[in-house]
Amino acid sequence: QVQLVESGGGLVQPGGSLRLSCAASGFTFTNYRMFWLRQAPGKALESVSSINSRDPNTWYADSVKGRFTIARDNAKSTVTLQMNGLMSEDTAVYFCARTCVVVDGEIRCDYRGQGTQVTVSS
């Protein structure tokens, strides 16, 4: 079965860095565009970044552009999110997801991991 397992979250001070990883299994990883989403307390789920399956085409939300970098290793079926210059506004649960679309203003993905907590606080 499809599994997406995130790791790497934690508590970091403002300006710090974290690297999130997502281990994918149960499907042909190279066939899918992969996403990182996040959900802050009391807020809607939002897309943070995504990466194409085979070419280096990437997308970033304006709020993280220049600070976050997404990458994938197709040989290891992993996708990572390097987060630098973290701010308190980045505090959220971060999810790895597959095949996401926006329907009636909501992000819907066919599979999503359980998430990893990122807390940015001094």
Short mmCIF file of C-alpha atoms in Angstrom, two decimals, residues 28-91:
data_model
loop_
_atom_site.label_atom_id
_atom_site.label_comp_id
_atom_site.label_asym_id
_atom_site.label_seq_id
_atom_site.Cartn_x
_atom_site.Cartn_y
_atom_site.Cartn_z
CA THR A 28 6.19 3.91 -8.63
CA PHE A 29 7.73 7.04 -7.22
CA THR A 30 9.02 8.33 -10.54
CA ASN A 31 5.49 8.57 -11.93
CA TYR A 32 4.31 11.24 -9.50
CA ARG A 33 4.77 14.90 -8.74
CA MET A 34 5.34 15.23 -4.99
CA PHE A 35 4.22 17.97 -2.63
CA TRP A 36 4.97 19.44 0.74
CA LEU A 37 1.95 20.92 2.48
CA ARG A 38 1.55 22.52 5.87
CA GLN A 39 -1.22 23.34 8.28
CA ALA A 40 -0.81 25.88 11.02
CA PRO A 41 -3.12 25.88 14.05
CA GLY A 42 -6.52 27.23 13.11
CA LYS A 43 -5.58 27.67 9.48
CA ALA A 44 -6.32 25.83 6.26
CA LEU A 45 -3.99 23.35 4.68
CA GLU A 46 -1.68 25.10 2.23
CA SER A 47 0.73 23.95 -0.41
CA VAL A 48 4.33 24.90 0.32
CA SER A 49 6.27 23.37 -2.54
CA SER A 50 6.14 20.70 -5.21
CA ILE A 51 8.52 18.97 -7.59
CA ASN A 52 8.02 17.18 -10.87
CA SER A 53 8.60 13.49 -11.19
CA ARG A 54 11.55 13.43 -13.58
CA ASP A 55 12.59 16.95 -14.48
CA PRO A 56 13.78 19.61 -12.03
CA ASN A 57 10.65 21.75 -12.33
CA THR A 58 9.71 23.03 -8.90
CA TRP A 59 7.10 25.35 -7.41
CA TYR A 60 7.18 27.35 -4.17
CA ALA A 61 4.61 29.36 -2.30
CA ASP A 62 5.53 33.05 -2.23
CA SER A 63 5.84 32.87 1.54
CA VAL A 64 8.75 30.41 1.37
CA LYS A 65 10.42 31.34 -1.92
CA GLY A 66 14.13 31.88 -1.45
CA ARG A 67 14.15 30.15 1.94
CA PHE A 68 12.95 26.61 1.24
CA THR A 69 14.36 24.13 -1.27
CA ILE A 70 12.62 20.97 -2.40
CA ALA A 71 14.51 18.03 -3.85
CA ARG A 72 13.89 14.39 -4.64
CA ASP A 73 16.00 11.28 -4.97
CA ASN A 74 14.20 8.95 -7.33
CA ALA A 75 16.65 6.13 -6.61
CA LYS A 76 15.75 6.23 -2.91
CA SER A 77 12.10 7.30 -3.32
CA THR A 78 12.57 10.26 -1.04
CA VAL A 79 11.62 13.90 -1.20
CA THR A 80 13.17 16.51 1.06
CA LEU A 81 12.42 20.06 2.08
CA GLN A 82 15.38 22.14 3.23
CA MET A 83 14.05 25.04 5.28
CA ASN A 84 16.33 27.96 6.04
CA GLY A 85 15.63 31.31 7.63
CA LEU A 86 12.71 29.88 9.55
CA MET A 87 10.21 32.29 11.00
CA SER A 88 7.46 31.89 13.58
CA GLU A 89 4.94 31.98 10.75
CA ASP A 90 6.41 28.71 9.48
CA THR A 91 5.18 26.88 12.58
#
